[in-house]
mmCIF file of C-alpha atoms in Angstrom:
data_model
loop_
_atom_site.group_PDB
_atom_site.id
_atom_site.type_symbol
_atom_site.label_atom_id
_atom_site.label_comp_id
_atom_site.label_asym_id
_atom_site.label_seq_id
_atom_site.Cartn_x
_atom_site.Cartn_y
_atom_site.Cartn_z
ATOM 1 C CA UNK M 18 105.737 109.023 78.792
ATOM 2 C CA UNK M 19 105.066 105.652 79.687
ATOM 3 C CA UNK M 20 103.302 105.621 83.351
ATOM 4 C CA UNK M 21 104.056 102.280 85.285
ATOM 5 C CA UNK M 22 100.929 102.099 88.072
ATOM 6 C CA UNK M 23 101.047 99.382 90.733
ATOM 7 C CA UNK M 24 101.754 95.697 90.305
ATOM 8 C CA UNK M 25 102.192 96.528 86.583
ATOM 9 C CA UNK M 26 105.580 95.969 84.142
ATOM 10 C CA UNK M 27 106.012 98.366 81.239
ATOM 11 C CA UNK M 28 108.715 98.143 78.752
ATOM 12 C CA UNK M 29 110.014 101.125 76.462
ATOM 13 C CA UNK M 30 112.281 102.079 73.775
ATOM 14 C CA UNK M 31 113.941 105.381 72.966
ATOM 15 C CA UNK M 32 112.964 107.882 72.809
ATOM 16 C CA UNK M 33 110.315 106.813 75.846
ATOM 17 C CA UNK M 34 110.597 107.546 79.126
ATOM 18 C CA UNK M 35 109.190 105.158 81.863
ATOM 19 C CA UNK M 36 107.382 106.940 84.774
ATOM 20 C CA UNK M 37 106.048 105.800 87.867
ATOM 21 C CA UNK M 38 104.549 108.220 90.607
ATOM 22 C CA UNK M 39 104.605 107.861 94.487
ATOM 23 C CA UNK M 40 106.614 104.987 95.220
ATOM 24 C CA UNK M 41 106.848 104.215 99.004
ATOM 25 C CA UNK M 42 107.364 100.900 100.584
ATOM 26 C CA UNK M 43 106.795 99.839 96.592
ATOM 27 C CA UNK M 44 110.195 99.449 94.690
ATOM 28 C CA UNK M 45 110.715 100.213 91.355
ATOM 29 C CA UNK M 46 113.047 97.796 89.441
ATOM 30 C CA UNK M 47 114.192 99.042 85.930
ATOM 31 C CA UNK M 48 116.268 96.348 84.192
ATOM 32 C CA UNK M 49 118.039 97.816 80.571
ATOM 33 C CA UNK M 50 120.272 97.589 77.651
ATOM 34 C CA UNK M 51 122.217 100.235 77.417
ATOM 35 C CA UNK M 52 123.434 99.985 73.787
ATOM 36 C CA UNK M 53 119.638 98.669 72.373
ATOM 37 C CA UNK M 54 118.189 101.627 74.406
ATOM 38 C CA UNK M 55 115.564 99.110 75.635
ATOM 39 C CA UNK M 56 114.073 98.611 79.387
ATOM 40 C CA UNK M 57 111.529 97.121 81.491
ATOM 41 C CA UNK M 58 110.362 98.959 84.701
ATOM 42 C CA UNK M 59 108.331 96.782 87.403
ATOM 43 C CA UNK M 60 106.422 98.241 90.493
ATOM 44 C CA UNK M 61 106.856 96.033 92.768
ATOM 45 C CA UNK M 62 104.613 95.886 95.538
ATOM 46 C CA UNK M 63 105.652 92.832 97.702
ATOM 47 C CA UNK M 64 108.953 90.729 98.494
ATOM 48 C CA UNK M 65 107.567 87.068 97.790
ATOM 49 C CA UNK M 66 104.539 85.108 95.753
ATOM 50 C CA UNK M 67 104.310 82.992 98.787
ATOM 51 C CA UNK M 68 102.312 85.812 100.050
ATOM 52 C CA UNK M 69 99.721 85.589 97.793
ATOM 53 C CA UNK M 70 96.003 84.262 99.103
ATOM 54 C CA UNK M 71 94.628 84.630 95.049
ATOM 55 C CA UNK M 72 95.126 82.225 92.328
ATOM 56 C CA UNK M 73 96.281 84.461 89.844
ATOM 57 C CA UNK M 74 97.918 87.923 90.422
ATOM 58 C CA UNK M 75 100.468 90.645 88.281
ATOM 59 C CA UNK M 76 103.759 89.201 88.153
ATOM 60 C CA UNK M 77 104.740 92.606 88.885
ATOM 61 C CA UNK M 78 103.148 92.864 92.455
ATOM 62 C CA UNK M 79 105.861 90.551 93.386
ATOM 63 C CA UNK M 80 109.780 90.301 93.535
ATOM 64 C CA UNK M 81 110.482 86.633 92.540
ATOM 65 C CA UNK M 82 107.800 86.972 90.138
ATOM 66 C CA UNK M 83 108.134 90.380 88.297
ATOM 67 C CA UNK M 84 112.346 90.295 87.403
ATOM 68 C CA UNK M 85 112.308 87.123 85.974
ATOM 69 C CA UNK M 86 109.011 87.948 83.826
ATOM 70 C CA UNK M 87 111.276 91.077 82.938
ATOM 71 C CA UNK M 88 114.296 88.778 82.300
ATOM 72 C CA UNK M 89 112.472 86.591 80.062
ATOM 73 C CA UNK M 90 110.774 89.259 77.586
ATOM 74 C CA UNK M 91 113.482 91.624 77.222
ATOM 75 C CA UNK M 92 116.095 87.596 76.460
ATOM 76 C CA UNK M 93 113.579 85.520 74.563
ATOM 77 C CA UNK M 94 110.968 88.080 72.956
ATOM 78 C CA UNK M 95 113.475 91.087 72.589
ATOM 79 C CA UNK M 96 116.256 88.661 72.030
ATOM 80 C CA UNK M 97 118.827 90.795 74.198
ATOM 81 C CA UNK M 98 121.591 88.668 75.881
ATOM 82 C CA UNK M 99 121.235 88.563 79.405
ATOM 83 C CA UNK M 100 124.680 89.294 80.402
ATOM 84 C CA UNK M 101 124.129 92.719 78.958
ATOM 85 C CA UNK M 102 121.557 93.748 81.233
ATOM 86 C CA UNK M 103 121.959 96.546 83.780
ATOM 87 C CA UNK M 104 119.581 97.334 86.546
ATOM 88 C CA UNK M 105 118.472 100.633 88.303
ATOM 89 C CA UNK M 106 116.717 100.858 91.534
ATOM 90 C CA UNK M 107 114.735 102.958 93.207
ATOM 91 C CA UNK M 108 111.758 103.186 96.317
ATOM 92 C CA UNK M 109 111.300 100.753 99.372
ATOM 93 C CA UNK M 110 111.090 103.530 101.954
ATOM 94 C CA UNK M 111 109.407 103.465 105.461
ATOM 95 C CA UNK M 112 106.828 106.050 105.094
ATOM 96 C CA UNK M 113 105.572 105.831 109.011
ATOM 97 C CA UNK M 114 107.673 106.235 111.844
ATOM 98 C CA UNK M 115 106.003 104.264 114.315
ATOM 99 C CA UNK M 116 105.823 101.038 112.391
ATOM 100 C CA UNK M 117 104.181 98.515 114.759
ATOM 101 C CA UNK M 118 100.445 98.828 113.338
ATOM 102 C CA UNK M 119 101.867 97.378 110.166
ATOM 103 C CA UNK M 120 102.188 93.217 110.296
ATOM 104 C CA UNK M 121 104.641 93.506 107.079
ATOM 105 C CA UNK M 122 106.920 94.808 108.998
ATOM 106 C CA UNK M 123 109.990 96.551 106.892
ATOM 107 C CA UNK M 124 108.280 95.822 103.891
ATOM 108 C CA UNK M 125 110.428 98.548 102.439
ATOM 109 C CA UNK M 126 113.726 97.582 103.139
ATOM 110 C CA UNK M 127 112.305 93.523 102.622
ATOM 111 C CA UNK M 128 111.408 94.643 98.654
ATOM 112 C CA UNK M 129 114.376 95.740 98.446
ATOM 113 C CA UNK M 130 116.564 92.963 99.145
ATOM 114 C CA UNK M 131 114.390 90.622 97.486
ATOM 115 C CA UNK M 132 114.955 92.432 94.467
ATOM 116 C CA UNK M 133 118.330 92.203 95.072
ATOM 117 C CA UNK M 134 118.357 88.513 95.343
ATOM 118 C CA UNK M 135 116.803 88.111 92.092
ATOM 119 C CA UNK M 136 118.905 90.100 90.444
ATOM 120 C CA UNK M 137 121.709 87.954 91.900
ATOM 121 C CA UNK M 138 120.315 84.810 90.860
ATOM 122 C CA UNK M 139 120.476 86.008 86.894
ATOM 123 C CA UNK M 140 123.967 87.946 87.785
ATOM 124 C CA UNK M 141 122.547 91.287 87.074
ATOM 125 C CA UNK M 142 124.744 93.740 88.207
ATOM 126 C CA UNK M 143 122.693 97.199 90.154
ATOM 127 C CA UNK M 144 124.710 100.001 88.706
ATOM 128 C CA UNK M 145 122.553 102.441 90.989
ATOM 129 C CA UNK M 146 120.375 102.763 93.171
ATOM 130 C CA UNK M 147 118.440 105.092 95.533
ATOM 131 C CA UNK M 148 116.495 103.763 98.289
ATOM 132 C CA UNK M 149 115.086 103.203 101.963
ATOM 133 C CA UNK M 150 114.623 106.136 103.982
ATOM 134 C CA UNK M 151 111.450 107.364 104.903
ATOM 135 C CA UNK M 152 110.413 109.873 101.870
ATOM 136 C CA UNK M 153 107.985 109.114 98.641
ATOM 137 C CA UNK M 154 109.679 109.386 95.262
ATOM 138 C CA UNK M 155 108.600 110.072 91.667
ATOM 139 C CA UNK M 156 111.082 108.495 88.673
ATOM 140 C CA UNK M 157 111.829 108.618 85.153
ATOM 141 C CA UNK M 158 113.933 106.400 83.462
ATOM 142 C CA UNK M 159 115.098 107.681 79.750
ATOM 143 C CA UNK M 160 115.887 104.720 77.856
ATOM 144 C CA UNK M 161 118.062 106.465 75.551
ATOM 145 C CA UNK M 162 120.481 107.522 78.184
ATOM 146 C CA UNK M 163 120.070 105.509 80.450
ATOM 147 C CA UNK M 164 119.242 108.178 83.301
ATOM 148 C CA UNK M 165 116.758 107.503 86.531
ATOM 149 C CA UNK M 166 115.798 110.808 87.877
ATOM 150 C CA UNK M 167 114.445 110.622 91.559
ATOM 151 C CA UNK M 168 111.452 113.246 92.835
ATOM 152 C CA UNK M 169 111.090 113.365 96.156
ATOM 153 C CA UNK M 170 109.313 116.533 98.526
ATOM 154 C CA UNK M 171 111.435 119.257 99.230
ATOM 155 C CA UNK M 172 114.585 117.119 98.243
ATOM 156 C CA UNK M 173 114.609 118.118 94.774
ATOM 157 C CA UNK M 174 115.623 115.903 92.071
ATOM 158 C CA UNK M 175 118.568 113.000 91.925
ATOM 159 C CA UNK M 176 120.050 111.502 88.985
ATOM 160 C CA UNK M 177 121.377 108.335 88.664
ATOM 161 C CA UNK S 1 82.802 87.000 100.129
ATOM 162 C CA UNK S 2 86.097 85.625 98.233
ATOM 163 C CA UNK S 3 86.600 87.966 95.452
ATOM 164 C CA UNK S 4 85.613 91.330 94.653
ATOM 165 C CA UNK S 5 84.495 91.036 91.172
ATOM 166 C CA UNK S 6 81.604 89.477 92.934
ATOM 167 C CA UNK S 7 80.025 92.227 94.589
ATOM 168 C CA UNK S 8 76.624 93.925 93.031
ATOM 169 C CA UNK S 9 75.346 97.607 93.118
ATOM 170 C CA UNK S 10 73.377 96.494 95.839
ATOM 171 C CA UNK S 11 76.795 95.941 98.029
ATOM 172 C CA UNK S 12 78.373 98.719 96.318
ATOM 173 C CA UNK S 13 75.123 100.782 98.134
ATOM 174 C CA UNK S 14 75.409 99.610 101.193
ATOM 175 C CA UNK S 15 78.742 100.248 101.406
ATOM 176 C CA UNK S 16 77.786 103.846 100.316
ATOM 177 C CA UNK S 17 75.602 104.150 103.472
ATOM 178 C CA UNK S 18 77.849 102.660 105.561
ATOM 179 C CA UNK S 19 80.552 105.862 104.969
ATOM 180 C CA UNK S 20 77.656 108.308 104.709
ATOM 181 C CA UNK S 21 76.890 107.053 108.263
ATOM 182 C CA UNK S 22 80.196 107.155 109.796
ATOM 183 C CA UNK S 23 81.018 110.473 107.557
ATOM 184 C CA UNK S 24 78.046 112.014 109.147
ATOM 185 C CA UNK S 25 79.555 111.634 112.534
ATOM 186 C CA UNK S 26 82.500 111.986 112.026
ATOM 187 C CA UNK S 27 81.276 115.858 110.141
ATOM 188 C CA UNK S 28 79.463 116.547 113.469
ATOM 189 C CA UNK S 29 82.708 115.810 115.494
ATOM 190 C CA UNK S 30 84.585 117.826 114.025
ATOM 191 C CA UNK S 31 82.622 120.536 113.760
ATOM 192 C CA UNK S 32 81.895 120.769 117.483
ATOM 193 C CA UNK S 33 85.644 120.388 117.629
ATOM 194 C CA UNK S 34 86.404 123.177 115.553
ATOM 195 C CA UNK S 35 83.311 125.222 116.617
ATOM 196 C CA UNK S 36 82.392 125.859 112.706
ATOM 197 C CA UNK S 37 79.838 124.448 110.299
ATOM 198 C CA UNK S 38 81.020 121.607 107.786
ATOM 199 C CA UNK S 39 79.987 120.301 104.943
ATOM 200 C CA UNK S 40 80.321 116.758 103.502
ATOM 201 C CA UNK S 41 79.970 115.525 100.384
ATOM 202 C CA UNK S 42 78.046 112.258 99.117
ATOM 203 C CA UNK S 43 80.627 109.469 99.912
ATOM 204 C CA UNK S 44 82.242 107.640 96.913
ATOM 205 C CA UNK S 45 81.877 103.817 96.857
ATOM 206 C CA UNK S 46 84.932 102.500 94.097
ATOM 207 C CA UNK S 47 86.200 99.168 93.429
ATOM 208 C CA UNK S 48 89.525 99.371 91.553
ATOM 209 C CA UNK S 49 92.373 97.474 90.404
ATOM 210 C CA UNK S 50 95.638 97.817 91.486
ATOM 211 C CA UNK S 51 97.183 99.521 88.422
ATOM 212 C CA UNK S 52 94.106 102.007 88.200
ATOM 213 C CA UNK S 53 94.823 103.553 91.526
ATOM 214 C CA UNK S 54 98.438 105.372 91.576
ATOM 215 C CA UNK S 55 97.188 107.995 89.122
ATOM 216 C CA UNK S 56 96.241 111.424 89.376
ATOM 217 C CA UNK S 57 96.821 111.987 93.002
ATOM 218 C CA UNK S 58 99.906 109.737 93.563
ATOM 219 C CA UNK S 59 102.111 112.444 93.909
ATOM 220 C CA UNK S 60 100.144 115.192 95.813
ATOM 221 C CA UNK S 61 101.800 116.515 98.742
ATOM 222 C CA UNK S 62 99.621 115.585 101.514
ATOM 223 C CA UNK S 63 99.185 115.295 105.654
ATOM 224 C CA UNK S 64 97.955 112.074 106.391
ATOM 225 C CA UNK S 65 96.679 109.910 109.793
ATOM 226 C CA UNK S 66 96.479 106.422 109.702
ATOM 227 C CA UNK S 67 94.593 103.772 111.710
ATOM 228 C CA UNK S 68 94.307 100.300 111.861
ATOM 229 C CA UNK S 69 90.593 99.187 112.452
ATOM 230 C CA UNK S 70 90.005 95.561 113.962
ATOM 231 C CA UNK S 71 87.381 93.505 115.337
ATOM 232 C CA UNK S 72 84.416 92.158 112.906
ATOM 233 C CA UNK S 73 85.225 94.271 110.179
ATOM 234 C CA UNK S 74 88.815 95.257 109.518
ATOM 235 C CA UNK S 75 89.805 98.049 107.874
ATOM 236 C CA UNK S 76 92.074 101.051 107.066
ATOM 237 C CA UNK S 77 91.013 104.648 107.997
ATOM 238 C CA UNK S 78 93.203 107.738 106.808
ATOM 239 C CA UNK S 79 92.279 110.954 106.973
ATOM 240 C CA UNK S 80 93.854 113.047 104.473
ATOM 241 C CA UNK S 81 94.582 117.199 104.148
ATOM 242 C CA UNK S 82 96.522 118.621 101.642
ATOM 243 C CA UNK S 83 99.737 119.538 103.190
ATOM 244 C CA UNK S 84 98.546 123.686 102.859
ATOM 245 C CA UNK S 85 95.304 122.542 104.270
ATOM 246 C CA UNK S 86 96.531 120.955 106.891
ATOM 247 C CA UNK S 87 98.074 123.419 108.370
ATOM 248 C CA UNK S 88 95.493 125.393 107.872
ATOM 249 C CA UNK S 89 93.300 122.998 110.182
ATOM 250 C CA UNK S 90 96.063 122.963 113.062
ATOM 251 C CA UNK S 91 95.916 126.402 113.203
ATOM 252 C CA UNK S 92 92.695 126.654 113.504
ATOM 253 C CA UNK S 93 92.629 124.164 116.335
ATOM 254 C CA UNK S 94 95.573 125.103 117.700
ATOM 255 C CA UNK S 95 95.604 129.249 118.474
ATOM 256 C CA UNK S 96 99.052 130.871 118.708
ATOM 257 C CA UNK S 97 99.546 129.421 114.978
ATOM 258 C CA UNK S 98 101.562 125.734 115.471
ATOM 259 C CA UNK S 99 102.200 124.032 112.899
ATOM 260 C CA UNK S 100 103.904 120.792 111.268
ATOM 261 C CA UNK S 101 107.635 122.047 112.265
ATOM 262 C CA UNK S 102 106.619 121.463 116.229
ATOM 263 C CA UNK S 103 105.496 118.224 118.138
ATOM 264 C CA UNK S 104 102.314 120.146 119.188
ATOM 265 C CA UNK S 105 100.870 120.085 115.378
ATOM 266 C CA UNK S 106 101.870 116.508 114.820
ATOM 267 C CA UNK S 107 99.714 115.286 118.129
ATOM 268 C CA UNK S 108 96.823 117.487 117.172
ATOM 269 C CA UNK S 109 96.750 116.392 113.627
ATOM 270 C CA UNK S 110 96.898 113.055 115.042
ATOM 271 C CA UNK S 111 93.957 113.768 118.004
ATOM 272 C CA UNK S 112 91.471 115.105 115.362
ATOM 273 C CA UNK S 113 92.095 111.694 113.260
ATOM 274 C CA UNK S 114 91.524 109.491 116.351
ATOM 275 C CA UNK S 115 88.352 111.492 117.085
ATOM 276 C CA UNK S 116 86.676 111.246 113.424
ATOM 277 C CA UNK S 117 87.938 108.027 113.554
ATOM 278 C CA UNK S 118 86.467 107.134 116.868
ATOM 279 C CA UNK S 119 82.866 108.565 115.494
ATOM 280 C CA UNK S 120 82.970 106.997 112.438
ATOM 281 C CA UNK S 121 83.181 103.715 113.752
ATOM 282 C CA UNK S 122 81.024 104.135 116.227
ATOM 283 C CA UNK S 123 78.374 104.834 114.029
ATOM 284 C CA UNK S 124 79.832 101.961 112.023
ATOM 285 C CA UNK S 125 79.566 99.229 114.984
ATOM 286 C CA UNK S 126 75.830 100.600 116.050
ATOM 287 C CA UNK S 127 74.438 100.504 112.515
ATOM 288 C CA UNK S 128 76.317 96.786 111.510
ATOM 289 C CA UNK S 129 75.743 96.030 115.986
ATOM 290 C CA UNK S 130 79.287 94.596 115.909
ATOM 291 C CA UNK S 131 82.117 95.935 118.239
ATOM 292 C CA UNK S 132 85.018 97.243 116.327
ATOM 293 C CA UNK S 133 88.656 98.710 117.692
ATOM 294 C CA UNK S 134 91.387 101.015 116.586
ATOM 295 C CA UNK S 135 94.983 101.210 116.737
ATOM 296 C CA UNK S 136 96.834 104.593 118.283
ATOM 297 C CA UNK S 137 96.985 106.909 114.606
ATOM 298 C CA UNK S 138 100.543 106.866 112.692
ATOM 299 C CA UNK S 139 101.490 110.314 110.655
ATOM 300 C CA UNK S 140 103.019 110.821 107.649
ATOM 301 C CA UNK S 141 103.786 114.191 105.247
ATOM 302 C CA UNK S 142 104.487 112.971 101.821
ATOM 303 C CA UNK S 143 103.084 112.144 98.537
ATOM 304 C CA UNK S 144 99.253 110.827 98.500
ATOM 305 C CA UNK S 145 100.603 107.550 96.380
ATOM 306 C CA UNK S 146 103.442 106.762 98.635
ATOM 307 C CA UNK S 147 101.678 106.913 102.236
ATOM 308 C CA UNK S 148 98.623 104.503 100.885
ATOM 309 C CA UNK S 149 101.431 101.883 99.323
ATOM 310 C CA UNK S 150 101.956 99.970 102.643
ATOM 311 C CA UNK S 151 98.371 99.474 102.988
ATOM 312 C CA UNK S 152 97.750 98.758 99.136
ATOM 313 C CA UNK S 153 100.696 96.026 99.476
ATOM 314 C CA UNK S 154 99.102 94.508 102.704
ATOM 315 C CA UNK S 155 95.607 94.244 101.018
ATOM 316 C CA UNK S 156 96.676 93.244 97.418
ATOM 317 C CA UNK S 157 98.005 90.000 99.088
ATOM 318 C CA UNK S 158 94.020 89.263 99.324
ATOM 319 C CA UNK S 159 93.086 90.465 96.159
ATOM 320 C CA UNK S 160 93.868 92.284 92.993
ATOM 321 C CA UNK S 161 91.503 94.949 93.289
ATOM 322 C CA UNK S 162 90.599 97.149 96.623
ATOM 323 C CA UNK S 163 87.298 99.092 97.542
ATOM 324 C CA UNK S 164 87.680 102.435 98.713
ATOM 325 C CA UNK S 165 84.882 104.613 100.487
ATOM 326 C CA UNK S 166 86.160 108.479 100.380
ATOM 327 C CA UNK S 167 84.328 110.836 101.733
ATOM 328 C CA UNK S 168 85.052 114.728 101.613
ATOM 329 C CA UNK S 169 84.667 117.132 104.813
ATOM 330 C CA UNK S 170 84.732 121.200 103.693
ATOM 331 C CA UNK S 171 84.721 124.251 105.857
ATOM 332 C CA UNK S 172 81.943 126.314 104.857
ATOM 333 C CA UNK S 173 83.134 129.561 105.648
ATOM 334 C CA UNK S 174 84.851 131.197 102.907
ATOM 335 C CA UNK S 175 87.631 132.713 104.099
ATOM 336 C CA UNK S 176 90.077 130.171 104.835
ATOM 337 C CA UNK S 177 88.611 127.295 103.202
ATOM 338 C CA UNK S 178 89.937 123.967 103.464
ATOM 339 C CA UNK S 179 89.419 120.281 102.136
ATOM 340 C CA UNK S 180 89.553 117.108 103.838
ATOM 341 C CA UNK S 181 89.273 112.872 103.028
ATOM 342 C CA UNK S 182 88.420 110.399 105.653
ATOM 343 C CA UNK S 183 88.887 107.288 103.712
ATOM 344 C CA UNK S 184 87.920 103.614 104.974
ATOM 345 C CA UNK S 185 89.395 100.489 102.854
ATOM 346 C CA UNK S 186 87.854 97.833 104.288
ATOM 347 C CA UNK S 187 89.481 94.301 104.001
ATOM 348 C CA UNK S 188 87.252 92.539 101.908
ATOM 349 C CA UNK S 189 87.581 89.000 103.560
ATOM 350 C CA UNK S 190 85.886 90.852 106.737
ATOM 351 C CA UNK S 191 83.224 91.786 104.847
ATOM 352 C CA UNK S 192 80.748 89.447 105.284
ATOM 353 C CA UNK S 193 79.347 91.321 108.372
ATOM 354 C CA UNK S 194 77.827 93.995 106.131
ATOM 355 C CA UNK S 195 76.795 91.854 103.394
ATOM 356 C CA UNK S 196 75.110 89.649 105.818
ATOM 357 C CA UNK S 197 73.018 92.389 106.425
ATOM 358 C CA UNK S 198 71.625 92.705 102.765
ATOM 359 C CA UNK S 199 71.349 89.273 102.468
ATOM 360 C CA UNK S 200 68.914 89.200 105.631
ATOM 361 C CA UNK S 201 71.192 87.131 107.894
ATOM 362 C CA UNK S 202 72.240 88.010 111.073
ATOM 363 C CA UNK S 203 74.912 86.337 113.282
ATOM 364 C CA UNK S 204 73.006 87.625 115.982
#
């Protein structure tokens, strides 16, 4: 078991599993190759870099950062061609109701679509994904099949 | 202060104080609240990294408050029960045995955070002499790792590292025994109103 903590990007090979616990607003992009059985989970905390106020950060805390660091380890290190890549998705809920003492407001649901847009940008098709709402979630990804299973509270488990 | 790899064991203890201080009052609040004697452990003063922090607890199933804390020092208070504990605490509060399913729990959950909140920074703003505010509490009833990621995003735009003063509140009698965290993540570009203080400058 491979645990993924915040900001960080992980990479695996069968027979590992990637884990990361606890996601909320936070959205966890796995990006894989289904017939190399190879993938690279980010935890991504924040939409955009632009954000930033330090010189040097992760490139996993952020969107537009941490896919196209995962993009260019699993093409140029691992040598896998791009247009083989899937992607799996999982987190950006809204964990508090009453949003308004937040100034990121729908950070969520804003990591989520910045993902997205990433993904577009290399033509990485999401194959699944389970996300918004307002509960916290737990996930595996096995890279040997290929499977994201979702944890939430009293929701028991999801696989996609 | 620009970076948190700067700070010395002498900030680190002052820091320490500081939520021993506001711990203590909050204690004492609730106690008087609850009409029963609590006990409250040494606070813990720890400066960690991003990656280091959604570990053990992540995924505990917990009641949380949260509020927003502006003014010269800004901040992030929560006040943490384990869900079971929780409960345990609104029923004590609450007689005729309420809990999270009904409106009533919720607001008194919420209530008891605003209060420990309320002394805590209190005894903050009198020890630093700085006037500090607080936002209306939020509530949430999920995993530990989840309900802190908003506030771990927000402050990791500042820096790759947060501090975290967590201090625990226990009910000393023995029968239904229950734990609870008041935690205070202050925003380290506000901080220079404590250091200030070790450094023997005042803005006053």
């Amino acid at each position: 078991m491979i645990h993924v903590g915040l900001a960080e990007i992980k990479f695996a090979e069968e027979p590992e599993i990637l884990r990361t616990m606890g996601l909320g607003s936070c959205v966890a992009a796995i990006l894989y190759s289904e017939s190399k059985h190879l993938a690279g989970m980010a935890h991504v905390m924040l939409p955009d870099s632009g954000l930033a106020r330090t010189k040097t950060f992760p490139p996993g805390k952020f969107a537009d950062t941490a896919i196209p660091e995962i993009v260019r380890v699993l093409t140029d290190e691992r040598r896998i061609p791009l247009c083989t890549l899937k992607a799996k998705l999982a987190g950006g809920a809204e964990m508090f109701q009453l949003n308004r003492s937040f100034p990121l407001v729908s950070i969520g649901e804003r990591n989520v679509a910045a993902v997205k847009e990433q993904l577009n940008k290399f033509q990485i098709p999401v194959v699944a994904e389970e996300t918004g709402k307002d509960y916290g979630r737990t996930i595996e990804f096995d890279t040997g099949s290929g499977e994201l299973v979702i944890r939430a509270i009293s929701r028991g488990k999801i696989i996609i | 202060m620009h970076s948190l790899s700067a700070l010395r064991p002498a900030h680190l203890d002052l820091l320490k104080e500081l939520g021993n201080i506001g711990a203590g009052h909050a204690a004492t609040a609730l106690s008087q609240l609850l009409n029963k004697r609590l006990k409250l452990k040494i606070p813990a003063v720890s400066v960690a990294t991003l990656a280091e922090l959604n570990e053990d607890d992540a995924e505990k199933h917990v009641a949380a408050a949260y509020i927003r804390v502006d003014g010269e020092l800004e901040g992030h208070f929560f006040m943490v029960f384990e869900a079971a504990h929780a409960e345990q605490l609104i029923q004590d509060l609450v007689p005729g045995g309420s809990t999270f399913d009904s409106e009533i729990g919720v607001s008194a959950f919420c209530e008891i955070s605003n209060i420990l909140c309320g002394s805590y920074l209190s005894a903050l703003a009198s020890f630093l002499r700085v006037p500090l505010n607080q936002s209306p509490p939020v509530f949430a009833m999920d995993m530990q790792g989840a309900i802190f990621g908003e506030v771990l995003a927000e402050l990791s735009i500042d820096d790759n590292s947060v501090i975290l003063i967590n201090t625990s509140l226990y009910d000393c009698e023995k029968q239904n025994e229950w734990k609870g965290k008041l935690i205070f993540l202050p925003v380290p570009g506000s901080m220079d109103v404590i250091f200030n203080m070790i450094e023997g400058k005042t803005s006053m």
